[in-house]
XYZ file of C-alpha atoms in Angstrom:
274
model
C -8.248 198.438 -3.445
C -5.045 199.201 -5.320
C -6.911 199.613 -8.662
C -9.715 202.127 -6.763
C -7.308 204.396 -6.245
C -7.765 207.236 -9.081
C -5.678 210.309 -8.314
C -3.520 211.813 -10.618
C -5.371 210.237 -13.638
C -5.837 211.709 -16.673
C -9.652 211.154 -17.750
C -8.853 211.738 -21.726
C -12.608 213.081 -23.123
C -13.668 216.287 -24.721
C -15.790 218.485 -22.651
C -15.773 222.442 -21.402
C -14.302 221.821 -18.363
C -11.544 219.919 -20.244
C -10.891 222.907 -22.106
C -10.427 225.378 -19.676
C -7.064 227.098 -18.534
C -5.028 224.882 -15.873
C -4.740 227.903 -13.970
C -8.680 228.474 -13.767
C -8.709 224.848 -12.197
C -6.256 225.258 -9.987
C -7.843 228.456 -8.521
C -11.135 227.162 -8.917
C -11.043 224.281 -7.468
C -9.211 225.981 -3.924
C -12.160 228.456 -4.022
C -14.516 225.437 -3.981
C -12.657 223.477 -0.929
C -12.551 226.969 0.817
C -16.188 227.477 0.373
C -16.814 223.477 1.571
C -15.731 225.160 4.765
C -17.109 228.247 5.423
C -20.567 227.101 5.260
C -22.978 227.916 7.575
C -25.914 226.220 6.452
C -28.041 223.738 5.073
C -28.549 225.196 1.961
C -25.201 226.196 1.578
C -24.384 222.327 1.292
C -27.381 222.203 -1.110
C -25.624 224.705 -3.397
C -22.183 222.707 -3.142
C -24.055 219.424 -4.377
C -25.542 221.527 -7.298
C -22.379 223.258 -8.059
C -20.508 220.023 -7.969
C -22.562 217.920 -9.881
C -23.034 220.269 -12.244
C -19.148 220.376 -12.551
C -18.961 216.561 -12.825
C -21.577 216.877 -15.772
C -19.976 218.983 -17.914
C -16.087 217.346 -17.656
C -18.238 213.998 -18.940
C -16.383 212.216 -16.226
C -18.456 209.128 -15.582
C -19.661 209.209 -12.091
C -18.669 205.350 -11.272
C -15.004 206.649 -11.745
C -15.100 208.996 -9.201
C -17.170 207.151 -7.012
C -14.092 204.746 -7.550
C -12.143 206.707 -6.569
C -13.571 207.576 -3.210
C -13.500 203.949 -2.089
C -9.424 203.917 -0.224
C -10.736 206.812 1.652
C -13.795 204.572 3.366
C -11.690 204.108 6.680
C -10.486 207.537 6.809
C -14.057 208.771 6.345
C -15.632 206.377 9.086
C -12.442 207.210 11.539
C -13.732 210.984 10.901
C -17.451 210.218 11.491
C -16.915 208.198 14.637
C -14.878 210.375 16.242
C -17.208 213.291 15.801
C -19.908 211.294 16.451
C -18.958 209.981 19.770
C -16.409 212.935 20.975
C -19.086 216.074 20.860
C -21.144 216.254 23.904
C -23.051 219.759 23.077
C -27.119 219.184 22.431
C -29.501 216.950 23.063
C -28.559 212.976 24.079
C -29.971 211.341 21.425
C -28.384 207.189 22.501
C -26.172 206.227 25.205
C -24.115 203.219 25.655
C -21.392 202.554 28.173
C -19.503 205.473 28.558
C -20.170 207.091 25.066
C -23.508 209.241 24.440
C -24.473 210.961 20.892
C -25.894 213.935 20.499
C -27.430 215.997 18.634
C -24.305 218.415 17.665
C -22.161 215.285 16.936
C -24.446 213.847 14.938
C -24.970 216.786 12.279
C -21.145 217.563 13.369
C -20.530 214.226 12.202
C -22.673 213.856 8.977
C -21.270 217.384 7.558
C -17.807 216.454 7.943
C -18.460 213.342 6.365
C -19.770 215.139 3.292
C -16.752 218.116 3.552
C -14.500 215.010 2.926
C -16.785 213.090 0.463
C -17.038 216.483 -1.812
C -13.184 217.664 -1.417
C -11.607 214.375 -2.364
C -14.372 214.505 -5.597
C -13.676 218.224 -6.355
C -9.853 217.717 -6.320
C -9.941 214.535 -8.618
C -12.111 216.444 -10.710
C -9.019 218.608 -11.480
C -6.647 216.424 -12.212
C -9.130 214.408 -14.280
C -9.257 216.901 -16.792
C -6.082 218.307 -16.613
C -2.786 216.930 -17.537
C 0.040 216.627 -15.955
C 1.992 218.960 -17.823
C -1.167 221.217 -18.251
C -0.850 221.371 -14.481
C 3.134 221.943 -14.091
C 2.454 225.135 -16.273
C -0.360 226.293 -14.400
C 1.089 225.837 -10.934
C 4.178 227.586 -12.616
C 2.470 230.623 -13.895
C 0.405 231.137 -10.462
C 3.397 230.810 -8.615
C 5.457 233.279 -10.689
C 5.441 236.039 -8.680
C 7.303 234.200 -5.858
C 10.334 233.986 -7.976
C 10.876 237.611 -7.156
C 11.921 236.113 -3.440
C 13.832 233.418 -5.215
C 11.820 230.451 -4.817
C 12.634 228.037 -7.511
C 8.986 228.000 -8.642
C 10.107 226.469 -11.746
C 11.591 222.948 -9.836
C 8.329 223.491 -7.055
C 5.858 222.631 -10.244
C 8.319 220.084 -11.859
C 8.344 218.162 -8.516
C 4.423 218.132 -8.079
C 3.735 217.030 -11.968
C 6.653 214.076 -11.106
C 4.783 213.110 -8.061
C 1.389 213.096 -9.909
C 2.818 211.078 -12.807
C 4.229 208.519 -10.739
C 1.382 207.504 -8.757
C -0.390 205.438 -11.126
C 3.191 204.263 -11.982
C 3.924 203.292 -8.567
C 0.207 201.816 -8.290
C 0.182 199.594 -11.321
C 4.069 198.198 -10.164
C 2.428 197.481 -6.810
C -0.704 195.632 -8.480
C 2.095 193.308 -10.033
C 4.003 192.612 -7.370
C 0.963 191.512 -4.871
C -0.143 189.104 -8.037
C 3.692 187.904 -8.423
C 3.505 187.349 -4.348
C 0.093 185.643 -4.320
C 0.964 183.215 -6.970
C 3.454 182.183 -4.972
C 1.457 181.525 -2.255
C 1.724 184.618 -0.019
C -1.039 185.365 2.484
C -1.749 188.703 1.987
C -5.424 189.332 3.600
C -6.019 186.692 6.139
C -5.017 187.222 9.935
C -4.935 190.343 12.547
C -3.730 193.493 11.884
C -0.224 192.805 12.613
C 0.201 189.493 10.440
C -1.279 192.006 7.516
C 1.130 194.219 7.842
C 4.222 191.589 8.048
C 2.829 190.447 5.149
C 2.659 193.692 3.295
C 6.770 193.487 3.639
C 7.579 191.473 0.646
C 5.814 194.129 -1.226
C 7.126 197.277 0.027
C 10.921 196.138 -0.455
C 10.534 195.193 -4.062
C 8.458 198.270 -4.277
C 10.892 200.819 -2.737
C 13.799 199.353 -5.250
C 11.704 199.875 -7.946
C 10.651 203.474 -7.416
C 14.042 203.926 -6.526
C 15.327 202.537 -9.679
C 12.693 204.645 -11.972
C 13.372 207.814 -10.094
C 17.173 207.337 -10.979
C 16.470 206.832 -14.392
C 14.325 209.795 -14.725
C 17.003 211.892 -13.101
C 19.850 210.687 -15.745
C 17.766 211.054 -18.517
C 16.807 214.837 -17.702
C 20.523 215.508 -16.852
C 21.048 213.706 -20.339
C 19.162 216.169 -21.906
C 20.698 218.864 -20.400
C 17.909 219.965 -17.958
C 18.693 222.785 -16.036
C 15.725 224.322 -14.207
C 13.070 226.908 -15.773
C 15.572 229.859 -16.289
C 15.219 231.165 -19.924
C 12.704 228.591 -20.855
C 10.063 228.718 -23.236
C 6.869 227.477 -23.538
C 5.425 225.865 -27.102
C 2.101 226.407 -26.423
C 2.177 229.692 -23.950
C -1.211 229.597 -21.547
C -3.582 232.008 -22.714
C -6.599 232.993 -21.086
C -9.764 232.831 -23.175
C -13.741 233.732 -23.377
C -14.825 230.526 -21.262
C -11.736 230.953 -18.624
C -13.129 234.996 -18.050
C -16.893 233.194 -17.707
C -15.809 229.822 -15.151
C -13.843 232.421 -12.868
C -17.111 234.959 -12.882
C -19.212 231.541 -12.005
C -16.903 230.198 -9.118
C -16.883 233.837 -7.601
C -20.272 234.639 -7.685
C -20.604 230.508 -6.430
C -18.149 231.616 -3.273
C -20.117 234.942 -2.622
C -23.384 232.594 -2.587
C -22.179 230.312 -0.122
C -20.907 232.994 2.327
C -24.275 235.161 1.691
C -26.669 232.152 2.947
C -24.590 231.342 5.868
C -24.633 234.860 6.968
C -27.795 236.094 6.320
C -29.985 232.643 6.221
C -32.181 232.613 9.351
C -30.432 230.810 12.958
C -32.605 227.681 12.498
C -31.286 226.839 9.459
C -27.696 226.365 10.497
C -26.212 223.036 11.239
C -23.936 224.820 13.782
């Protein structure tokens, strides 16, 4: 499960979507979890699939990697769908058992959540996919700029996220090492209830902590080393720069948004899921 887990990877390939301004990812990729849910209708989850699949075809991500990706979220996803599933009583009873019924409502309720999830967790790793870190520290920083005016430190805001996001496949490679160190030495670390799991999960986290403890203290020395001081009279080497494609990808995730909102408002009532 540890090696699933694919966030904050850098998918090195060349494609379009590769080569597009951070800041254009960043804004398009919030336009597309916005639009995820504001829709209305059937078809407007037809035109997400299409939109995102023709996203993940053009960034030449394999599709097995983000489908890998998806896998740690399997219990969140089934928590979501049973919930929904069981705990909306509007519609028609479709099955009842003990004290639970489904229905109609709560099982499209249900199903379209399910995909909201499925299609937000794939459209953010998309982003970071084809964006590095540092492409995404200067892109949070420029979008951010104007809140500097109010003195937020926008400057140490993106530092922290593009820290975060470079230490999680840090942090998920030391923990890979550790569970093999443990099991070698015999360690139980899947067999039992729930509780026994998670006692065993304790020789893990404490090496763990120290170590990410350890890393983020050497990170901090070596910045103060060289004489780090926050974004105030930086400069950038390569200055982001908005281009011909960046003017074209926000033009197609606008008139993608405007789509979505037109079918849900003027698509006919029997259409709607809700």
């Amino acid at each position: 499960m540890i090696r699933d887990i694919t966030i904050g990877q850098y998918y090195p390939v060349e494609s379009i979507i590769h080569r597009l301004d951070p800041r254009v990812k960043i804004v398009s990729t919030l336009l597309f979890l916005v639009s995820l849910f504001v829709q209305k209708s059937v078809l407007g989850y037809v035109l997400a699939t299409i939109f995102l699949a023709a996203v993940i075809h053009l960034s030449k991500v394999p599709l097995k990697f983000i489908v890998k990706g998806l896998k740690p979220i399997v219990v969140l996803l089934m928590i979501t769908v049973l919930f929904n599933l069981l705990l909306n009583s509007g519609g028609e009873v479709l099955v009842r058992f003990w004290i639970f019924r489904i229905t109609e409502d709560g099982l499209q309720i249900s199903i379209y959540m399910a995909i909201r999830l499925i299609y937000l967790i794939a459209g953010s790793s998309i982003m970071t996919f084809t964006t590095t870190p540092n492409g995404l520290t200067d892109g949070i920083e420029k979008l951010l700029r104007p809140l500097n005016k109010i003195r937020i430190p926008v400057h140490e805001v993106a530092m922290m996220m593009s820290i975060a996001l470079r230490f999680i496949p840090i942090l998920l490679e030391e923990t890979d090492k550790i569970m093999k160190a443990q099991i070698a030495r015999g360690a139980d670390l899947e067999s039992g209830n729930i509780l026994q799991r998670a006692k065993a999960m304790i020789p893990i986290l404490v090496p763990l902590f120290v170590s990410a403890f350890r890393r983020a203290n050497d990170l901090a020395m070596a910045m103060e080393a060289r004489c780090y001081c926050g974004g105030e009279g930086r400069t950038k080497m390569k200055p982001l720069v908005y281009h011909q494609g960046d003017r074209v990808a926000y033009v197609v995730i606008i008139v993608y948004l405007a789509a979505v909102i037109g079918i849900g408002r003027f698509v006919p009532f029997h259409l709607w899921i809700f």
